Tab-separated table of C-alpha atoms and ligand atoms in Angstrom:
chain	number	residue	atom	x	y	z
A	308	MET	CA	0.109	-0.088	0.000
A	309	SER	CA	1.512	3.348	-0.521
A	310	LEU	CA	0.921	6.421	1.425
A	311	PHE	CA	-1.299	9.112	0.648
A	312	ASN	CA	0.496	11.767	-1.634
A	313	VAL	CA	-0.479	15.133	0.158
A	314	TYR	CA	3.161	16.018	1.219
A	315	PRO	CA	5.880	17.555	-0.417
A	316	LEU	CA	8.883	15.804	1.063
A	317	ASN	CA	12.227	16.407	1.158
A	318	PRO	CA	14.212	13.181	0.555
A	319	ILE	CA	15.739	12.583	3.930
A	320	ALA	CA	13.937	10.149	7.001
A	321	ILE	CA	15.160	11.240	10.205
A	322	THR	CA	15.942	8.379	12.680
A	323	LYS	CA	17.523	10.379	15.472
A	324	ALA	CA	17.268	13.570	17.594
A	325	ALA	CA	18.572	15.228	20.286
A	326	GLY	CA	18.232	18.315	22.015
A	327	SER	CA	18.155	21.142	18.484
A	328	ARG	CA	20.113	17.904	16.455
A	329	VAL	CA	18.625	15.753	14.225
A	330	TRP	CA	20.308	12.667	12.663
A	331	ASP	CA	19.783	11.161	9.137
A	332	ASP	CA	19.356	7.351	8.658
A	333	LYS	CA	23.205	7.348	6.965
A	334	GLY	CA	24.269	9.201	10.479
A	335	GLN	CA	24.239	12.806	8.913
A	336	GLU	CA	23.561	15.549	11.234
A	337	TYR	CA	21.327	18.279	11.110
A	338	LEU	CA	20.952	21.358	12.934
A	339	ASP	CA	17.187	21.887	13.313
A	340	MET	CA	16.122	25.791	12.834
A	341	TYR	CA	12.984	24.501	11.977
A	342	GLY	CA	11.724	22.142	15.233
A	343	GLY	CA	9.052	20.294	13.593
A	344	HIS	CA	7.146	22.946	12.529
A	345	ALA	CA	7.230	24.892	15.791
A	346	VAL	CA	6.533	21.253	17.766
A	347	ILE	CA	9.472	21.053	19.650
A	348	SER	CA	9.943	23.082	22.285
A	349	ILE	CA	11.978	21.809	24.432
A	350	GLY	CA	14.654	20.147	22.848
A	351	HIS	CA	14.196	16.643	20.994
A	352	THR	CA	14.234	13.787	23.403
A	353	GLN	CA	14.581	16.308	26.665
A	354	PRO	CA	15.761	13.526	29.530
A	355	HIS	CA	13.191	14.553	31.893
A	356	TRP	CA	10.812	14.676	29.067
A	357	VAL	CA	11.080	11.199	27.927
A	358	LYS	CA	11.575	9.692	31.421
A	359	ARG	CA	8.224	11.550	32.320
A	360	ILE	CA	6.667	9.314	29.783
A	361	GLU	CA	8.329	6.357	29.997
A	362	ASP	CA	7.794	5.774	34.039
A	363	GLN	CA	4.225	6.908	32.817
A	364	LEU	CA	3.318	3.930	29.876
A	365	GLN	CA	4.817	1.263	33.001
A	366	ALA	CA	1.725	3.302	35.028
A	367	ILE	CA	-1.029	3.187	32.652
A	368	ALA	CA	-1.122	4.977	29.101
A	369	PHE	CA	-4.788	5.421	28.749
A	370	TYR	CA	-7.994	5.235	30.256
A	371	SER	CA	-11.393	7.170	29.030
A	372	ASN	CA	-12.999	10.413	30.199
A	373	SER	CA	-15.317	8.596	31.953
A	374	VAL	CA	-13.172	8.693	35.080
A	375	VAL	CA	-11.508	11.221	37.221
A	376	MET	CA	-7.812	11.581	36.230
A	377	PRO	CA	-5.800	13.874	38.575
A	378	ILE	CA	-3.128	14.185	36.106
A	379	GLN	CA	-5.019	16.303	33.980
A	380	GLU	CA	-5.813	17.950	37.163
A	381	GLU	CA	-1.775	18.573	37.740
A	382	LEU	CA	-1.659	19.555	33.966
A	383	ALA	CA	-4.738	22.622	34.612
A	384	THR	CA	-2.961	23.642	37.667
A	385	ALA	CA	0.695	24.004	36.100
A	386	LEU	CA	-0.831	25.651	33.140
A	387	ASN	CA	-2.576	28.166	35.230
A	388	GLU	CA	0.409	29.078	37.146
A	389	ILE	CA	2.700	28.794	33.509
A	390	SER	CA	0.405	31.132	31.739
A	391	GLY	CA	-0.642	33.589	34.789
A	392	LYS	CA	-4.544	32.287	33.632
A	393	LYS	CA	-5.253	31.640	37.189
A	394	ASP	CA	-8.935	30.958	37.146
A	395	PHE	CA	-9.631	29.675	33.418
A	396	GLN	CA	-10.156	26.013	32.864
A	397	LEU	CA	-8.817	23.094	30.496
A	398	PHE	CA	-10.226	21.180	28.167
A	399	LEU	CA	-8.143	19.233	26.513
A	400	CYS	CA	-8.279	17.247	23.050
A	401	ASN	CA	-5.431	16.244	20.581
A	402	SER	CA	-4.085	18.503	17.889
A	403	GLY	CA	-4.051	22.239	17.052
A	404	ALA	CA	-7.411	22.289	14.495
A	405	GLU	CA	-9.094	20.211	17.081
A	406	ALA	CA	-8.116	22.513	19.535
A	407	ASN	CA	-10.000	25.692	17.769
A	408	GLU	CA	-12.569	23.675	15.983
A	409	ASN	CA	-13.891	23.118	20.496
A	410	ALA	CA	-12.975	27.033	20.664
A	411	LEU	CA	-15.329	28.249	17.921
A	412	LYS	CA	-17.885	25.593	19.028
A	413	LEU	CA	-17.767	26.510	22.671
A	414	ALA	CA	-18.157	30.073	21.434
A	415	SER	CA	-20.810	29.839	19.673
A	416	PHE	CA	-22.862	27.412	22.277
A	417	HIS	CA	-22.157	30.392	24.500
A	418	THR	CA	-23.983	33.383	22.702
A	419	GLY	CA	-26.292	31.595	21.120
A	420	ARG	CA	-24.228	33.082	17.661
A	421	LYS	CA	-23.314	32.003	14.378
A	422	LYS	CA	-21.121	34.815	12.589
A	423	VAL	CA	-16.879	34.381	13.045
A	424	VAL	CA	-14.656	36.796	12.522
A	425	SER	CA	-11.049	35.652	11.071
A	426	PHE	CA	-8.670	37.492	9.078
A	427	THR	CA	-6.753	37.888	5.793
A	428	LYS	CA	-3.515	35.384	5.812
A	429	ALA	CA	-5.130	33.201	9.175
A	430	PHE	CA	-4.155	29.649	9.336
A	431	HIS	CA	-6.486	28.068	11.980
A	432	GLY	CA	-6.325	23.987	10.635
A	433	ARG	CA	-8.214	21.713	8.423
A	434	THR	CA	-11.048	20.404	10.396
A	435	SER	CA	-14.399	22.134	9.271
A	436	LEU	CA	-14.669	24.795	11.303
A	437	ALA	CA	-11.543	25.516	11.511
A	438	VAL	CA	-10.287	25.700	7.920
A	439	ALA	CA	-12.901	27.438	6.964
A	440	ALA	CA	-11.791	29.627	9.355
A	441	THR	CA	-8.457	29.945	7.480
A	442	ASP	CA	-7.920	31.764	4.312
A	443	ASN	CA	-6.766	29.578	1.785
A	444	LEU	CA	-9.393	28.779	-0.250
A	445	SER	CA	-7.271	25.499	-1.791
A	446	ILE	CA	-7.807	23.400	1.246
A	447	ILE	CA	-11.226	24.241	2.078
A	448	ALA	CA	-13.515	21.137	0.552
A	449	PRO	CA	-17.171	22.381	-0.817
A	450	VAL	CA	-18.494	20.308	1.511
A	451	ASN	CA	-16.945	23.174	4.647
A	452	GLU	CA	-18.031	26.355	2.822
A	453	THR	CA	-20.203	28.550	5.177
A	454	ASP	CA	-21.518	31.843	5.200
A	455	ASN	CA	-20.741	32.390	8.664
A	456	ILE	CA	-17.357	33.601	8.539
A	457	ILE	CA	-16.705	37.301	7.654
A	458	PHE	CA	-12.987	38.100	6.953
A	459	LEU	CA	-11.599	40.943	7.709
A	460	PRO	CA	-7.845	42.966	6.876
A	461	PHE	CA	-5.549	41.567	9.131
A	462	ASN	CA	-4.305	44.545	11.720
A	463	ASP	CA	-6.882	47.213	10.185
A	464	ILE	CA	-8.746	48.604	13.339
A	465	ALA	CA	-11.115	50.493	11.234
A	466	ALA	CA	-12.760	47.596	9.460
A	467	LEU	CA	-13.134	45.460	13.041
A	468	GLN	CA	-14.693	48.376	14.485
A	469	LYS	CA	-17.202	49.043	11.100
A	470	CYS	CA	-17.802	44.949	11.168
A	471	PHE	CA	-18.835	45.202	14.890
A	472	ALA	CA	-20.799	48.519	14.614
A	473	GLU	CA	-23.313	46.479	11.336
A	474	GLN	CA	-23.512	43.426	12.323
A	475	GLY	CA	-21.668	42.973	16.384
A	476	THR	CA	-24.854	41.329	17.549
A	477	SER	CA	-24.329	38.286	15.492
A	478	ILE	CA	-20.728	37.727	16.411
A	479	ALA	CA	-20.181	34.664	18.679
A	480	ALA	CA	-16.716	35.216	18.251
A	481	VAL	CA	-12.859	36.792	16.653
A	482	ILE	CA	-10.291	34.387	16.038
A	483	ILE	CA	-6.802	35.490	15.678
A	484	GLU	CA	-3.284	34.019	16.014
A	485	GLY	CA	-0.858	36.445	17.728
A	486	ILE	CA	1.428	36.083	14.995
A	487	GLN	CA	0.130	34.716	11.752
A	488	GLY	CA	2.707	31.439	11.191
A	489	VAL	CA	1.781	30.119	7.896
A	490	ALA	CA	0.914	33.224	6.000
A	491	GLY	CA	4.719	33.892	7.089
A	492	ILE	CA	5.378	35.383	10.593
A	493	TYR	CA	2.982	38.792	10.968
A	494	VAL	CA	2.680	39.916	14.366
A	495	ALA	CA	-0.623	41.505	15.277
A	496	ASP	CA	-0.108	44.769	16.418
A	497	ASP	CA	-0.509	45.168	19.939
A	498	ALA	CA	-3.364	48.368	19.316
A	499	PHE	CA	-5.513	46.026	17.235
A	500	LEU	CA	-5.605	43.306	19.961
A	501	GLN	CA	-7.401	45.698	21.975
A	502	ALA	CA	-9.454	46.900	19.282
A	503	ILE	CA	-10.331	43.249	19.310
A	504	ARG	CA	-10.621	43.183	23.368
A	505	LYS	CA	-12.957	46.304	23.340
A	506	CYS	CA	-15.435	45.210	20.238
A	507	CYS	CA	-16.106	41.887	22.241
A	508	ASP	CA	-17.079	43.390	25.831
A	509	ASP	CA	-19.048	45.803	23.742
A	510	PHE	CA	-20.959	43.228	21.678
A	511	GLY	CA	-20.641	40.144	23.795
A	512	ALA	CA	-18.903	38.213	21.644
A	513	VAL	CA	-15.895	35.578	22.574
A	514	TYR	CA	-12.463	36.875	21.696
A	515	ILE	CA	-9.798	33.329	20.909
A	516	ALA	CA	-6.738	33.561	20.930
A	517	ASP	CA	-4.915	30.972	18.574
A	518	SER	CA	-1.763	30.265	20.426
A	519	VAL	CA	-1.243	26.854	18.933
A	520	GLN	CA	2.082	27.820	16.853
A	521	CYS	CA	2.639	31.476	19.162
A	522	GLY	CA	1.707	30.241	22.214
A	523	TYR	CA	3.952	28.240	24.559
A	524	GLY	CA	6.450	30.839	25.195
A	525	ARG	CA	7.409	30.721	21.572
A	526	SER	CA	7.269	34.521	21.601
A	527	GLY	CA	8.554	35.235	24.604
A	528	GLN	CA	5.719	36.013	26.825
A	529	PHE	CA	3.740	32.268	27.386
A	530	PHE	CA	1.051	33.916	24.992
A	531	ALA	CA	2.046	35.906	22.001
A	532	HIS	CA	-1.290	37.711	22.996
A	533	ASP	CA	0.199	38.342	26.558
A	534	HIS	CA	2.747	41.220	24.645
A	535	ALA	CA	-0.378	43.418	24.666
A	536	GLY	CA	-1.539	43.130	27.431
A	537	VAL	CA	-5.507	42.007	26.898
A	538	SER	CA	-6.531	38.851	28.366
A	539	ALA	CA	-8.720	36.500	25.067
A	540	ASP	CA	-11.588	34.527	26.549
A	541	ILE	CA	-9.857	31.739	24.976
A	542	TYR	CA	-6.707	30.279	24.336
A	543	SER	CA	-5.918	27.309	21.865
A	544	MET	CA	-2.704	25.250	22.124
A	545	ALA	CA	-1.059	22.627	20.399
A	546	LYS	CA	2.431	22.321	18.822
A	547	GLY	CA	4.857	23.320	21.819
A	548	MET	CA	2.964	21.489	24.521
A	549	GLY	CA	3.443	17.839	24.080
A	550	ASN	CA	6.932	18.973	22.332
A	551	GLY	CA	6.230	15.895	19.634
A	552	PHE	CA	4.101	14.212	22.245
A	553	PRO	CA	0.508	14.996	20.358
A	554	ILE	CA	-1.556	16.987	22.488
A	555	GLY	CA	-3.955	20.249	22.071
A	556	GLY	CA	-6.217	22.276	24.971
A	557	ILE	CA	-8.211	25.415	25.492
A	558	LEU	CA	-7.341	27.507	28.156
A	559	ILE	CA	-11.323	28.993	29.033
A	560	ALA	CA	-12.151	31.991	30.854
A	561	PRO	CA	-14.384	31.437	33.808
A	562	HIS	CA	-17.402	33.108	32.752
A	563	ILE	CA	-17.860	30.997	29.666
A	564	GLN	CA	-19.683	27.935	31.922
A	565	ALA	CA	-19.457	23.795	31.070
A	566	LYS	CA	-22.553	22.130	30.217
A	567	PHE	CA	-22.351	18.155	29.936
A	568	GLY	CA	-22.006	16.850	27.026
A	569	MET	CA	-21.366	20.030	25.227
A	570	LEU	CA	-18.053	19.227	24.352
A	571	GLY	CA	-15.782	15.582	24.331
A	572	THR	CA	-12.818	13.365	23.115
A	573	THR	CA	-11.773	10.115	23.051
A	574	PHE	CA	-8.545	10.251	23.205
A	575	GLY	CA	-8.120	13.738	24.943
A	576	GLY	CA	-6.335	14.262	27.600
A	577	ASN	CA	-4.843	10.483	28.758
A	578	PRO	CA	-2.971	10.020	31.000
A	579	LEU	CA	0.657	9.914	29.000
A	580	ALA	CA	0.079	13.328	26.648
A	581	CYS	CA	-0.420	15.120	30.766
A	582	ALA	CA	2.916	13.331	31.587
A	583	ALA	CA	4.410	15.023	28.093
A	584	ALA	CA	2.661	17.986	28.776
A	585	LEU	CA	3.717	18.161	32.479
A	586	ALA	CA	7.480	17.557	31.339
A	587	VAL	CA	7.466	20.511	28.784
A	588	ILE	CA	6.431	23.002	31.877
A	589	GLU	CA	8.721	21.600	34.288
A	590	VAL	CA	11.496	21.747	32.175
A	591	MET	CA	10.397	25.190	30.130
A	592	GLN	CA	9.785	26.416	34.534
A	593	GLN	CA	13.792	24.904	35.350
A	594	GLY	CA	15.779	26.239	32.666
A	595	HIS	CA	13.597	29.592	32.409
A	596	LEU	CA	12.619	28.838	28.821
A	597	ILE	CA	10.541	31.743	28.041
A	598	LYS	CA	13.289	34.568	29.166
A	599	ALA	CA	15.271	33.001	27.061
A	600	ALA	CA	13.095	32.656	24.125
A	601	GLU	CA	12.713	36.585	24.456
A	602	GLU	CA	17.215	37.035	24.910
A	603	LYS	CA	17.713	35.058	22.166
A	604	GLY	CA	15.079	35.701	19.894
A	605	HIS	CA	15.661	39.627	19.654
A	606	TYR	CA	19.993	38.349	19.735
A	607	LEU	CA	18.973	36.209	16.019
A	608	ILE	CA	16.841	39.135	15.026
A	609	ASN	CA	19.121	42.060	15.623
A	610	ALA	CA	21.754	39.725	13.781
A	611	LEU	CA	19.255	38.856	10.622
A	612	ASN	CA	19.235	42.218	10.849
A	613	ASN	CA	22.573	42.997	9.889
A	614	THR	CA	23.109	39.983	7.851
A	615	GLU	CA	23.882	40.751	4.059
A	616	GLY	CA	21.067	39.723	1.753
A	617	VAL	CA	18.283	40.374	4.385
A	618	LYS	CA	15.190	42.626	3.125
A	619	SER	CA	13.439	42.305	6.304
A	620	VAL	CA	13.150	40.165	9.439
A	621	ARG	CA	9.479	39.946	11.107
A	622	GLY	CA	8.747	38.020	14.142
A	623	ARG	CA	8.989	38.174	18.782
A	624	GLY	CA	10.853	35.495	20.801
A	625	LEU	CA	11.645	32.500	18.711
A	626	MET	CA	9.289	32.410	15.898
A	627	ILE	CA	11.192	34.753	13.051
A	628	GLY	CA	10.610	35.236	9.769
A	629	PHE	CA	12.841	36.535	7.274
A	630	GLU	CA	12.358	37.795	3.719
A	631	MET	CA	15.381	37.465	1.329
A	632	GLU	CA	16.393	39.888	-1.332
A	633	ALA	CA	15.783	38.543	-5.233
A	634	GLY	CA	18.486	36.378	-6.368
A	635	LEU	CA	18.423	33.726	-3.123
A	636	GLU	CA	14.680	31.845	-3.570
A	637	ASP	CA	17.309	28.652	-3.357
A	638	LEU	CA	18.393	29.354	0.323
A	639	ARG	CA	16.641	27.178	1.885
A	640	LYS	CA	17.646	24.796	-0.104
A	641	VAL	CA	21.327	25.769	0.172
A	642	LEU	CA	20.936	25.326	3.503
A	643	LEU	CA	19.497	21.973	3.742
A	644	ASN	CA	21.819	20.592	1.032
A	645	ASP	CA	24.966	21.510	1.331
A	646	LEU	CA	24.954	23.641	5.044
A	647	LYS	CA	22.775	20.360	6.630
A	648	ILE	CA	20.478	23.173	8.501
A	649	PHE	CA	16.229	22.720	8.736
A	650	THR	CA	14.129	25.844	8.413
A	651	GLY	CA	10.737	26.169	7.481
A	652	GLU	CA	9.550	28.257	4.794
A	653	ALA	CA	6.471	30.484	3.585
A	654	LYS	CA	5.607	31.031	0.044
A	655	PRO	CA	6.940	33.576	-1.921
A	656	ASN	CA	10.443	34.003	-0.323
A	657	VAL	CA	10.469	34.332	3.086
A	658	ILE	CA	12.013	31.452	6.332
A	659	ARG	CA	10.923	30.814	8.928
A	660	LEU	CA	12.881	29.968	12.093
A	661	LEU	CA	10.621	28.075	14.990
A	662	PRO	CA	13.505	26.472	16.585
A	663	SER	CA	13.519	24.959	20.175
A	664	LEU	CA	13.056	27.520	23.450
A	665	ALA	CA	16.475	25.385	24.581
A	666	ILE	CA	18.458	26.151	21.807
A	667	SER	CA	22.073	27.066	23.027
A	668	MET	CA	24.503	30.074	22.091
A	669	ALA	CA	26.312	28.324	20.008
A	670	ASP	CA	23.644	26.326	17.852
A	671	ILE	CA	22.063	30.000	16.991
A	672	ASN	CA	26.053	31.138	15.871
A	673	LEU	CA	26.321	28.098	13.787
A	674	PHE	CA	23.375	29.377	12.166
A	675	LEU	CA	24.141	32.520	11.673
A	676	THR	CA	27.555	31.715	10.201
A	677	GLY	CA	25.862	28.665	8.139
A	678	LEU	CA	23.647	31.395	6.745
A	679	ASN	CA	25.873	33.841	5.750
A	680	LYS	CA	28.481	30.924	3.803
A	681	ALA	CA	24.908	30.071	1.803
A	682	ILE	CA	24.470	34.292	1.190
A	683	GLN	CA	27.929	34.072	-0.279
A	684	VAL	CA	27.517	30.631	-2.036
A	685	LEU	CA	24.405	32.171	-4.518
A	686	LYS	CA	25.708	35.425	-4.698
A	687	GLN	CA	28.570	33.611	-6.217
A	688	LYS	CA	27.128	31.494	-8.507
A	689	LYS	CA	24.695	34.836	-9.643
A	690	ASP	CA	28.194	37.206	-10.306
B	1823	PLP	C1	-2.354	28.629	14.535
B	1823	PLP	C2	-2.703	27.698	13.983
B	1823	PLP	N1	-3.468	27.472	14.310
B	1823	PLP	C3	-3.581	26.014	14.203
B	1823	PLP	C4	-3.249	24.708	13.413
B	1823	PLP	C5	-3.720	23.436	13.344
B	1823	PLP	O1	-2.592	22.447	13.221
B	1823	PLP	P1	-2.362	21.004	13.425
B	1823	PLP	O2	-2.200	20.637	12.408
B	1823	PLP	O3	-1.839	20.716	14.939
B	1823	PLP	O4	-4.102	20.701	13.537
B	1823	PLP	C6	-1.711	25.323	13.729
B	1823	PLP	C7	-0.810	24.840	12.137
B	1823	PLP	O5	0.542	24.439	11.547
B	1823	PLP	C8	-1.297	26.680	13.488
B	1823	PLP	O6	-0.133	27.464	12.689
């Protein structure tokens, strides 16, 4: 049987990983500046994370959500503490799309309304409502098309206020990434997030902070939305939450009330996933990784701004996108094939950096040296 061919693949089989390094099946080492698409938060095969999962596996891997699970409560308490969202409630699921799907559904249950505001270039996942709120026609199947989503220009306060003035009483939720990831790293303006908060307050709508990619400390704050000094009503989380173990969740403000049967899942919140998520938080706290993301991000952004061939740099913390000058379109390929460095991309000409928050300064400098070399190689080819 063949695999369903939906991914354009690099012909590299990764068989081993540690920290910010991965190795292929031939023993070739690579520097991972991509973090498996922003998933690796504390480093590949981090020893405490491995041990926590192994210990849990020996005790119990799974039971359904029909019994009390103290480890879920332990995770909720740890999340309250690390996120600073003290009285928020936790619902656990398995992925980012599922987290957004549940957030949107919950907002609709809570308000009794149908309309959702989303923004240009947004990516919220591939399940039915999440994909409908995603601004990419090529991934929306006919069955997912709906009139319930209103797309507005990103960072446009006037358009947001006009929309609320005209139809605010039918809007259930506004969903927004604190930093748009798939779009190519576009930071939501603080004033824009504050305006969303105000519109939602004025019209009784739910502010959903999609923090699947920009959350979990990556931006230098636990949630990228925190930079704006506002609190959302629901935060969706996944990627960095399990450091590669599949887990997602939503943090829900105390004024939103649960009802039996409103949301549900078979696998969400299983003990193994909770153990992985707890290990991530413990390692983050012990290593002060959110502060590290902020500091290393500053260093990297500053260095990129001073790199010849780099046209512009966007992002916060260790969620960075940089655009290259014309003629350097093959940079990502050269970085991977010649310098053995994994990076992420965003069309048309943006390189995304989403490394582990535990990446060392030595590895950051190794990347910068590699980048300069790759740019020289391409410039020489051009001349
Ligand atoms: C902002 C954002 N939301 C949601 C998702 C979907 O997450 P998942 O692929 O885990 O379903 C992604 C994935 O890239 C994302 O970047």
